[in-house]
Short mmCIF file of C-alpha atoms and ligand atoms in Angstrom, two decimals:
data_model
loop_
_atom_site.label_atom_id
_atom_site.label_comp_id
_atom_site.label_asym_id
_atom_site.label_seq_id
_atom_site.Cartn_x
_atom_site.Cartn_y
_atom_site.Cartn_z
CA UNK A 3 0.00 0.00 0.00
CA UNK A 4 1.43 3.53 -0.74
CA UNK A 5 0.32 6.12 2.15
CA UNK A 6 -0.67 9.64 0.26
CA UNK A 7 1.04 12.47 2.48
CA UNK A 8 -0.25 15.51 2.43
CA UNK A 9 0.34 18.62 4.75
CA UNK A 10 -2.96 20.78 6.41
CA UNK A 11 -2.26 23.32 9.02
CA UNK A 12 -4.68 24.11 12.01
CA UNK A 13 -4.91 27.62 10.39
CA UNK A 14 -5.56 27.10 6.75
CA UNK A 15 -8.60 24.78 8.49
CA UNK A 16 -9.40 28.07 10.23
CA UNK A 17 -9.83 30.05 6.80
CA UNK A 18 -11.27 27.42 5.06
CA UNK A 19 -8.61 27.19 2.83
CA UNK A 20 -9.68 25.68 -0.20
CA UNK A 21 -7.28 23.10 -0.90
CA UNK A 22 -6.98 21.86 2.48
CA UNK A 23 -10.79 21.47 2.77
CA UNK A 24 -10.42 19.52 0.00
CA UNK A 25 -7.98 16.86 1.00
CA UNK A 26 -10.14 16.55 4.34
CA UNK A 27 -12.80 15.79 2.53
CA UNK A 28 -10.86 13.24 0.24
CA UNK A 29 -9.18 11.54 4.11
CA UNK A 30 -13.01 12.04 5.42
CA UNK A 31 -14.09 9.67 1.92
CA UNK A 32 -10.68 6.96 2.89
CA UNK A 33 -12.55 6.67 6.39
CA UNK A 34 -16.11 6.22 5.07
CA UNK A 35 -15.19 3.42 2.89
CA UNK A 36 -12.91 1.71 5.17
CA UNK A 37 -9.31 2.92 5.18
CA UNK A 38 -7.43 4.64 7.62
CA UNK A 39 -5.93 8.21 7.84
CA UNK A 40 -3.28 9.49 10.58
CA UNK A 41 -4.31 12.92 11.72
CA UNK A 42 -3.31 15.61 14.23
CA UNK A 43 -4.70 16.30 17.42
CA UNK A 44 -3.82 18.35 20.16
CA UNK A 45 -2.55 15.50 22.67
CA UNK A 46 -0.27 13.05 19.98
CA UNK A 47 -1.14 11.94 16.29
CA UNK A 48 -4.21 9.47 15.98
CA UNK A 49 -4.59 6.97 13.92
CA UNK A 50 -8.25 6.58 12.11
CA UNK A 51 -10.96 4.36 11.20
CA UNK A 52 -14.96 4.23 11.04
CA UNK A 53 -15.56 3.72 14.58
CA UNK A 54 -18.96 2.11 13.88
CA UNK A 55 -17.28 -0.36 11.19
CA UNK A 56 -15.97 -3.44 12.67
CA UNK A 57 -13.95 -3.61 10.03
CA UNK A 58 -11.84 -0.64 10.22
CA UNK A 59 -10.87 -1.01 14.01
CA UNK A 60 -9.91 -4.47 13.03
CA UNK A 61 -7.41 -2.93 10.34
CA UNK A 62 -5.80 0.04 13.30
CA UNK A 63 -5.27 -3.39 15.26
CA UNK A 64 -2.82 -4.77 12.55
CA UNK A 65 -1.82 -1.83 11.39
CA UNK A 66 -0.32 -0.65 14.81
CA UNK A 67 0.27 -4.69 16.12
CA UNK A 68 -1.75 -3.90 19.02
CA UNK A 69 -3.62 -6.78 20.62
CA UNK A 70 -7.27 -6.87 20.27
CA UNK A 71 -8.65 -6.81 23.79
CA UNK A 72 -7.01 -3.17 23.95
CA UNK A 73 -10.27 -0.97 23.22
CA UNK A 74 -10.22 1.80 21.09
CA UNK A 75 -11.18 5.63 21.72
CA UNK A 76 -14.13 7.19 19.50
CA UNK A 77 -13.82 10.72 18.80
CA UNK A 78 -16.77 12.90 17.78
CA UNK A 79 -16.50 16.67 16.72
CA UNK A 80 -20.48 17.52 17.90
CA UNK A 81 -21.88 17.24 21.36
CA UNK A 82 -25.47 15.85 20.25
CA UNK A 83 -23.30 12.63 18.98
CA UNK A 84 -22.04 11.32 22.20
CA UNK A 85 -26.14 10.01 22.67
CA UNK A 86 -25.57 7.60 19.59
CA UNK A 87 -23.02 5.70 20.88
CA UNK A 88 -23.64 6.20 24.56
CA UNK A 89 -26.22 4.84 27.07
CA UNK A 90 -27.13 6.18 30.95
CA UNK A 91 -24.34 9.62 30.79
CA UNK A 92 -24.40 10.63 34.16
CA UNK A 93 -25.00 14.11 34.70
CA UNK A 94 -21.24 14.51 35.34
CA UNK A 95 -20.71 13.68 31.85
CA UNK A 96 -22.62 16.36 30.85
CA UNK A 97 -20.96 18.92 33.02
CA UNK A 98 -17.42 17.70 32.33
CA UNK A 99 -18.44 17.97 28.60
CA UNK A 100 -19.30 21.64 28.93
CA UNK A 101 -16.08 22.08 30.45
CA UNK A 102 -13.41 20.59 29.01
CA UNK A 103 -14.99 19.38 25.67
CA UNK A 104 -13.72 20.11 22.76
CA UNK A 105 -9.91 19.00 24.64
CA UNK A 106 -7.90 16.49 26.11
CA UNK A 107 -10.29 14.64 28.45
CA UNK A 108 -11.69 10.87 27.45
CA UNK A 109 -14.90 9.84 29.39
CA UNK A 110 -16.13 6.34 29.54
CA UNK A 111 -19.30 5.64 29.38
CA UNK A 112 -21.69 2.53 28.86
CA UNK A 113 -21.72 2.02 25.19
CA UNK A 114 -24.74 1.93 23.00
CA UNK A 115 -25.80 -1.04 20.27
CA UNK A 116 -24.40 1.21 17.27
CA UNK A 117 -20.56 0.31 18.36
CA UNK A 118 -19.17 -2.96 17.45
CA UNK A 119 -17.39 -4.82 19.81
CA UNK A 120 -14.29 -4.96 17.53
CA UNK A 121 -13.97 -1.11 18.62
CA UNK A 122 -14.15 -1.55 22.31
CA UNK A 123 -12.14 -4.60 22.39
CA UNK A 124 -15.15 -6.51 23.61
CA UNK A 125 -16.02 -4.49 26.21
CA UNK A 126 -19.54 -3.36 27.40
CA UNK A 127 -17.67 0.29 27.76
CA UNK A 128 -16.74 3.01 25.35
CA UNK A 129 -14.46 5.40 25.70
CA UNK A 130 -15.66 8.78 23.99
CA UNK A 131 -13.19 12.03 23.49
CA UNK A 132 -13.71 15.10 21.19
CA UNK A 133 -10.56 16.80 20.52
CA UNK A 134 -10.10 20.43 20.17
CA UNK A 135 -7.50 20.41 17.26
CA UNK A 136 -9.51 22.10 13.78
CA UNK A 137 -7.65 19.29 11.76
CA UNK A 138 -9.06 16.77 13.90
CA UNK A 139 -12.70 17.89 13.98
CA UNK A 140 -13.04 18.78 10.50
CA UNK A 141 -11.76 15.21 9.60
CA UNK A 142 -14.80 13.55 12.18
CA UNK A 143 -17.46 15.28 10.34
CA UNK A 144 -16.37 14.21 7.11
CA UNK A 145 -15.81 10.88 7.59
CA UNK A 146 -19.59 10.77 9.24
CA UNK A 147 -18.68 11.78 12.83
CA UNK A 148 -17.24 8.75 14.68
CA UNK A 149 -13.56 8.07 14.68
CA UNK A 150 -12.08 5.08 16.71
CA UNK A 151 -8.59 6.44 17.00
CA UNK A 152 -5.81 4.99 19.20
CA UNK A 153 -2.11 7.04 18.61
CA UNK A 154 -0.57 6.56 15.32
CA UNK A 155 2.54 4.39 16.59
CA UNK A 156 3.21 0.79 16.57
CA UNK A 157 2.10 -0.93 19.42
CA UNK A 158 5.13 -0.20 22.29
CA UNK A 159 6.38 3.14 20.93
CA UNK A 160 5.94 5.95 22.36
CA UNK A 161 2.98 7.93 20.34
CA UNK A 162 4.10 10.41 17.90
CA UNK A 163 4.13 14.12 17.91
CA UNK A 164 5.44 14.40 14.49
CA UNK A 165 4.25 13.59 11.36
CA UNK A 166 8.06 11.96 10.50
CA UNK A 167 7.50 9.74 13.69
CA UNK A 168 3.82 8.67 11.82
CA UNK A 169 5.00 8.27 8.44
CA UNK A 170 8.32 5.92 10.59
CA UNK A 171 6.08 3.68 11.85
CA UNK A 172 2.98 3.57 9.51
CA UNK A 173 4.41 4.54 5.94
CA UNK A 174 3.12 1.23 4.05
CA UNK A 175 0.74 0.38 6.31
CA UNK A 176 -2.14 2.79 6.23
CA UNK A 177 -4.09 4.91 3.45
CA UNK A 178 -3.04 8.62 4.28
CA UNK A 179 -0.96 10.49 7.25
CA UNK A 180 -2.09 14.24 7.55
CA UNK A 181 0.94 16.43 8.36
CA UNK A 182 -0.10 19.12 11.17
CA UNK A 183 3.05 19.84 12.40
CA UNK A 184 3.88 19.73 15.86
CA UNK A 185 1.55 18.47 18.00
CA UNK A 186 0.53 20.94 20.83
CA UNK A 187 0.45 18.98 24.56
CA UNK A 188 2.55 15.74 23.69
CA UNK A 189 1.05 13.46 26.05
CA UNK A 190 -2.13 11.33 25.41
CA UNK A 191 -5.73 12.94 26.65
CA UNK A 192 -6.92 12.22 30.64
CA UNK A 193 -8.96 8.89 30.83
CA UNK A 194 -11.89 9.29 33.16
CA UNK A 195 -13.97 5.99 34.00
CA UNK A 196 -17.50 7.33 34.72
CA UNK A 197 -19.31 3.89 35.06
CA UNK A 198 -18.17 3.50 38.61
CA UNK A 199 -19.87 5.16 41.77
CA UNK A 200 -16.98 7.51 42.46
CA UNK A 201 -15.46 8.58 38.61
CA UNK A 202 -11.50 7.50 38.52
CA UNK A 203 -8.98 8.61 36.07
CA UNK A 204 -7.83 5.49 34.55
CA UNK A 205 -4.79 7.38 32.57
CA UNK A 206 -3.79 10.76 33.98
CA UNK A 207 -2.94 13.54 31.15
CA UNK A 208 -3.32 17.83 30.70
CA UNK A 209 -6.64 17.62 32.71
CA UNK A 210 -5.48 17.34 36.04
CA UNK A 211 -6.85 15.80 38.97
CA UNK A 212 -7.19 19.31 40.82
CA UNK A 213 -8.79 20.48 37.44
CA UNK A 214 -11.60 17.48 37.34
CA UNK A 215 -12.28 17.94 41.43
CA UNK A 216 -12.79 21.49 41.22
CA UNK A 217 -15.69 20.55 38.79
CA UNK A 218 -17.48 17.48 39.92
CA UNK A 219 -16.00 16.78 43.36
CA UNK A 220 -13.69 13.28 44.45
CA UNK A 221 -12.00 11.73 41.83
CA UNK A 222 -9.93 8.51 42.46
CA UNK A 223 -7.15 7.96 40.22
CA UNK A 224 -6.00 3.81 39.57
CA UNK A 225 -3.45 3.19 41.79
CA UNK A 226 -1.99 0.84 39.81
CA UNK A 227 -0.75 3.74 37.02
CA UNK A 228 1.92 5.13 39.59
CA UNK A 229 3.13 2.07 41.35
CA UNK A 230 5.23 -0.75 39.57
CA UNK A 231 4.60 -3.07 42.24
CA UNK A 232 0.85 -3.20 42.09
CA UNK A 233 -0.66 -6.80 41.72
CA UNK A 234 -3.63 -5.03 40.88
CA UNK A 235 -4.41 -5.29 36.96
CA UNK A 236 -4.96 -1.16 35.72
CA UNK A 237 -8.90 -0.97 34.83
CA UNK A 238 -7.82 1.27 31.31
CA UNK A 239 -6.38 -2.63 29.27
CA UNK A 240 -3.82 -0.07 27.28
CA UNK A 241 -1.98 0.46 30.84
CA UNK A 242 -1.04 -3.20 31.55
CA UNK A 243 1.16 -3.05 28.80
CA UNK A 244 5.13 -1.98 28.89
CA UNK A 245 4.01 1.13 26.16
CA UNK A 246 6.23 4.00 25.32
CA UNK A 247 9.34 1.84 26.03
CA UNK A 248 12.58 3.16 24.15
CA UNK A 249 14.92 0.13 23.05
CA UNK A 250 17.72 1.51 25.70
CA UNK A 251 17.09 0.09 29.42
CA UNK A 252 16.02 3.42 30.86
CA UNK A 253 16.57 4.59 34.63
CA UNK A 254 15.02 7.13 36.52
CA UNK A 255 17.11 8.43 39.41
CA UNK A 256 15.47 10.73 42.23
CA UNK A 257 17.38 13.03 44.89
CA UNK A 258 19.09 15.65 45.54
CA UNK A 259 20.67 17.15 41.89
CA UNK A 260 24.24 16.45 43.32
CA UNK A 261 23.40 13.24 43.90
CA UNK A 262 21.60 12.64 40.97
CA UNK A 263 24.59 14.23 38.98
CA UNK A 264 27.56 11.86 41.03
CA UNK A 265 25.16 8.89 40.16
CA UNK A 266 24.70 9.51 36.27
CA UNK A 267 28.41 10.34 36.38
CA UNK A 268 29.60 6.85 38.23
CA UNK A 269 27.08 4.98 35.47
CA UNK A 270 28.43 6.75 32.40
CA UNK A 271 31.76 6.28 33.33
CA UNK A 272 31.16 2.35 34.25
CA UNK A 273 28.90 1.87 31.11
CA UNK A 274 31.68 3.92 28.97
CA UNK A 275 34.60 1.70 29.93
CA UNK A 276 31.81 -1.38 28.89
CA UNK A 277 31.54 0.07 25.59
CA UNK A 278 27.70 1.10 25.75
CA UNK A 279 26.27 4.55 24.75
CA UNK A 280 24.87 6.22 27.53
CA UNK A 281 22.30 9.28 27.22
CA UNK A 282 20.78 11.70 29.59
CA UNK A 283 17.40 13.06 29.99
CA UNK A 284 18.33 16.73 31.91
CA UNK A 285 16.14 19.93 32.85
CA UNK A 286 18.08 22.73 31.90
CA UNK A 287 19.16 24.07 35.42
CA UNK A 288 21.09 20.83 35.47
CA UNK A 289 22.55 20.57 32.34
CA UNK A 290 25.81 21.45 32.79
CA UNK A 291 26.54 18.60 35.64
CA UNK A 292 26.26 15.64 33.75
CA UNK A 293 29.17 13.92 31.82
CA UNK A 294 27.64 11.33 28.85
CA UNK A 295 27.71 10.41 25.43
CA UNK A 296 24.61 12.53 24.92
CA UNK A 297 22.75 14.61 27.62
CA UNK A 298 18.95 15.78 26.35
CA UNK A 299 17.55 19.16 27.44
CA UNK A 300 13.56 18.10 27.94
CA UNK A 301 13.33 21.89 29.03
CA UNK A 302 12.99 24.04 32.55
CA UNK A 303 11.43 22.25 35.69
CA UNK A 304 8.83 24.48 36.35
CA UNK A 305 7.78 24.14 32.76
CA UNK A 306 5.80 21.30 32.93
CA UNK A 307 4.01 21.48 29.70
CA UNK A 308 7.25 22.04 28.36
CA UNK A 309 8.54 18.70 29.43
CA UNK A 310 5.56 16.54 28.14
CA UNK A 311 5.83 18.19 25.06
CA UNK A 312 9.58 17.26 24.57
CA UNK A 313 9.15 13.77 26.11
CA UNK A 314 8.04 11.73 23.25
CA UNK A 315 10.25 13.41 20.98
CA UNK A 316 13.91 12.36 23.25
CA UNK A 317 12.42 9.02 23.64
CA UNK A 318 12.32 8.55 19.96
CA UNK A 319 15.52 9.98 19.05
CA UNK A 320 17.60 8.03 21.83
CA UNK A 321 15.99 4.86 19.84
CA UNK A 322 16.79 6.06 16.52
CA UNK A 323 20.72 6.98 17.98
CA UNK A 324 20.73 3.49 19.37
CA UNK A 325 21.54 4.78 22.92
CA UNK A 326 21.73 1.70 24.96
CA UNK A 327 21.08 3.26 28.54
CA UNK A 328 19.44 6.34 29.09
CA UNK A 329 18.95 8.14 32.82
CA UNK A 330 16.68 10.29 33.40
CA UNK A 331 15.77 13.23 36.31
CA UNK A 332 12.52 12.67 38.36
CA UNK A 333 9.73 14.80 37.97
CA UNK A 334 7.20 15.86 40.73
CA UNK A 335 4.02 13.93 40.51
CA UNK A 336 1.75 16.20 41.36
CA UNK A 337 -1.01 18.45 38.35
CA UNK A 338 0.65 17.29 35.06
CA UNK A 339 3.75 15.83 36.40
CA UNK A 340 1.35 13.23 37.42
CA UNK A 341 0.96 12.27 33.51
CA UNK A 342 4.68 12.83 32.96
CA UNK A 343 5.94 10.71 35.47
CA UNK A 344 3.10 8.12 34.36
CA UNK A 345 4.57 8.18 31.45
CA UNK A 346 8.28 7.78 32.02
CA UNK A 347 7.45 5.38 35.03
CA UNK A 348 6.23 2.84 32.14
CA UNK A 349 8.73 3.34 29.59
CA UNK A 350 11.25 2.97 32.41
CA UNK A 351 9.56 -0.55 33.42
CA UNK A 352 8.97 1.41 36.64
CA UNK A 353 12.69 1.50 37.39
CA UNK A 354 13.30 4.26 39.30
CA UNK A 355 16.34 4.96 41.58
CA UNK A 356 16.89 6.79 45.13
CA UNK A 357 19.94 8.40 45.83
O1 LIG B 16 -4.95 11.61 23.34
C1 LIG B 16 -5.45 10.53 23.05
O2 LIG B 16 -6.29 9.97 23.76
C2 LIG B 16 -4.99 9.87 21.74
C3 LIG B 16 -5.47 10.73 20.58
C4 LIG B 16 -5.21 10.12 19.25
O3 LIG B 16 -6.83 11.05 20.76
N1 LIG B 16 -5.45 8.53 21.65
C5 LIG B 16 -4.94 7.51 22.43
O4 LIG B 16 -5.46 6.26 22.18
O5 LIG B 16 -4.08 7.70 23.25
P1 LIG B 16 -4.77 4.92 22.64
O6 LIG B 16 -5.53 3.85 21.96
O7 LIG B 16 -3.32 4.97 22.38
O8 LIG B 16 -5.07 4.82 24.17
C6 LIG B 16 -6.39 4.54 24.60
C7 LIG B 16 -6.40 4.04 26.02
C8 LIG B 16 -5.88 2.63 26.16
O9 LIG B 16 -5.07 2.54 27.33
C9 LIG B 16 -7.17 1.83 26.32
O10 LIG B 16 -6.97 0.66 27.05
C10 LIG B 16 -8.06 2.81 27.06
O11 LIG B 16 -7.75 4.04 26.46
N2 LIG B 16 -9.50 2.55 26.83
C11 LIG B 16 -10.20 2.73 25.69
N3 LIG B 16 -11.48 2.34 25.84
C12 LIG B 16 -11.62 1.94 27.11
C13 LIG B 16 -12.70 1.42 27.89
N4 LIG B 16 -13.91 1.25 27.37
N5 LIG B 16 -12.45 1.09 29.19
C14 LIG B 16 -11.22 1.26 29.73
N6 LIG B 16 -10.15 1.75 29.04
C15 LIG B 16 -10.35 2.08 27.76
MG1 LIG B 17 -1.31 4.64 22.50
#
């Protein structure tokens, strides 16, 4: 299969540009009939199908490797669509909807007859998101207004927030990747569960817990998605998996920055007279302190939407420059270093250091 590529910026969406309507409309027909088109959306690239055909989701599955029993999310680009594929919303729903709708928030609901099982991965659930990115929405409404879209990277890579990263890992292997540019957040949207009693975030991301409580009350977040040791299995399937793991062992190590910096130092030295490449994931106030074959800037502390913008991007290029151990800083864990540290807690096999 040869995947069309074809460039459509947010803005020319914004003044209906004519030639980028048109190839939306053309990657809105690809959908309709069954193929599958990577797009841009504010959190990471997606990757496509006609949510409501069972065979499209079954195509994203091989297309990205990605086991079946992993459901898929549905976006929609108009509120009045979430009752066709939805059953009992709880009045929550409706309020988190007016609030953070169109943007990075998921909500799972009970799922209505219209969507297969092949999109939920057999579940009874649907997970439901309408993203805020022009590109995105546009494409929903002309390919009929459900999209199951999971990120547009082979299963175990971290999801991309380039079009180059999309076109690495799907060139071949899909109908058409839209090139946005960069994507805007980096990390993948907030899962909420809102089936149970008390809602739970089942995959933290830009919509904070704070941000959530300050609109509908309690919110428990699965404890499983912080802690390696849980025997608990997470309730999102996607989380049980090692995702977003580079091809270097990666180490997170925690303490005080001179003791973070003696610690990288020892490692690279060890790991240099053993012949392996050795790279660093640094916030720029500790930059300079670190001795290693390459040391990453992911950007300031305090500049947390900085660093999960950045993230995805290192990860990627310490694969693709065959780093064989990487160390990383710690973040804090609480607003969206919660997601960040989610994040690098998994591609790190939840290896993290104290010292
Ligand atoms: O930001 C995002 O959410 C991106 C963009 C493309 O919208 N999409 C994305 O999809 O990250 P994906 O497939 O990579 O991650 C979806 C996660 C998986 O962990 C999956 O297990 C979980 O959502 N999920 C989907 N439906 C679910 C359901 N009904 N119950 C529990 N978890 C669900
Ligand atoms: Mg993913």
């Amino acid at each position: 299969m040869i995947t069309k590529i074809v460039k459509v910026t947010e803005e020319q969406i914004r003044q209906d540009d004519s030639k980028a309507v048109h190839e939306i409309r053309q990657a809105g027909e690809i959908i309709k009939n069954g193929g599958l088109v990577a797009f841009p959306t504010e959190t990471v690239y997606g990757l496509g199908g006609d949510a409501l055909n069972p065979e499209s989701s079954g195509k994203i599955y091989k297309a990205k490797g990605r086991p079946s029993d992993n459901p898929l999310i549905v976006h929609i680009s108009r509120l009045e669509d979430l009752n066709v594929i939805t059953e009992d919303v709880p009045e929550i729903g409706h309020v988190l909807a007016r609030h953070f709708w169109p943007g990075p928030l998921t909500m799972i609901f009970k799922k209505s007859e219209k969507v297969p099982k092949e999109t939920t991965g057999g579940l009874d659930t649907v997970a439901v998101r309408m993203p805020r990115h022009r590109t995105a929405l546009a494409l929903i409404r002309e390919a009929g207004g459900f999209i199951a879209a999971p990120s547009a990277n082979i299963s175990g890579r971290p999801s991309p927030t380039l079009a180059k990263y999309v076109q690495e890992d799907m060139d071949g292997r899909i109908d058409m990747i839209i090139d946005g540019g960069i994507i805007e957040i980096g990390l993948e949207s907030t899962i909420i569960d809102l089936t149970e009693e008390i809602p739970i975030i089942l995959r933290p991301g830009f919509i904070t817990r704070e941000m959530l409580e300050a609109v509908i009350g309690t919110v428990r977040i699965d404890q499983t998605l912080m802690d390696g040791d849980s025997l608990q299995i997470p309730k999102a399937p996607g989380m049980k998996y090692r995702h977003y793991a580079p091809k270097g062992e990666l180490t997170i190590v925690d303490g005080e920055p001179d003791h973070v910096a003696d610690y990288i130092n020892n490692t690279y030295h060890n790991c240099h007279n053993a012949g392996k490449k050795v790279g660093v994931i640094a916030t720029q106030e500790n930059l300079g302190r670190y001795q290693a074959d390459c040391v990453k800037c992911i950007g300031r502390r305090q500049d947390e939407e900085g660093i999960a913008k950045e993230l995805y991007r290192i990860l990627r290029e310490f694969d693709d420059e065959e780093t064989e151990v990487i160390l990383s800083e710690s973040f804090h864990t609480t607003g969206m270093g919660q997601a960040i540290m989610n994040r690098l807690l998994k591609a790190a096999g939840h290896k993290k250091i104290q010292v």
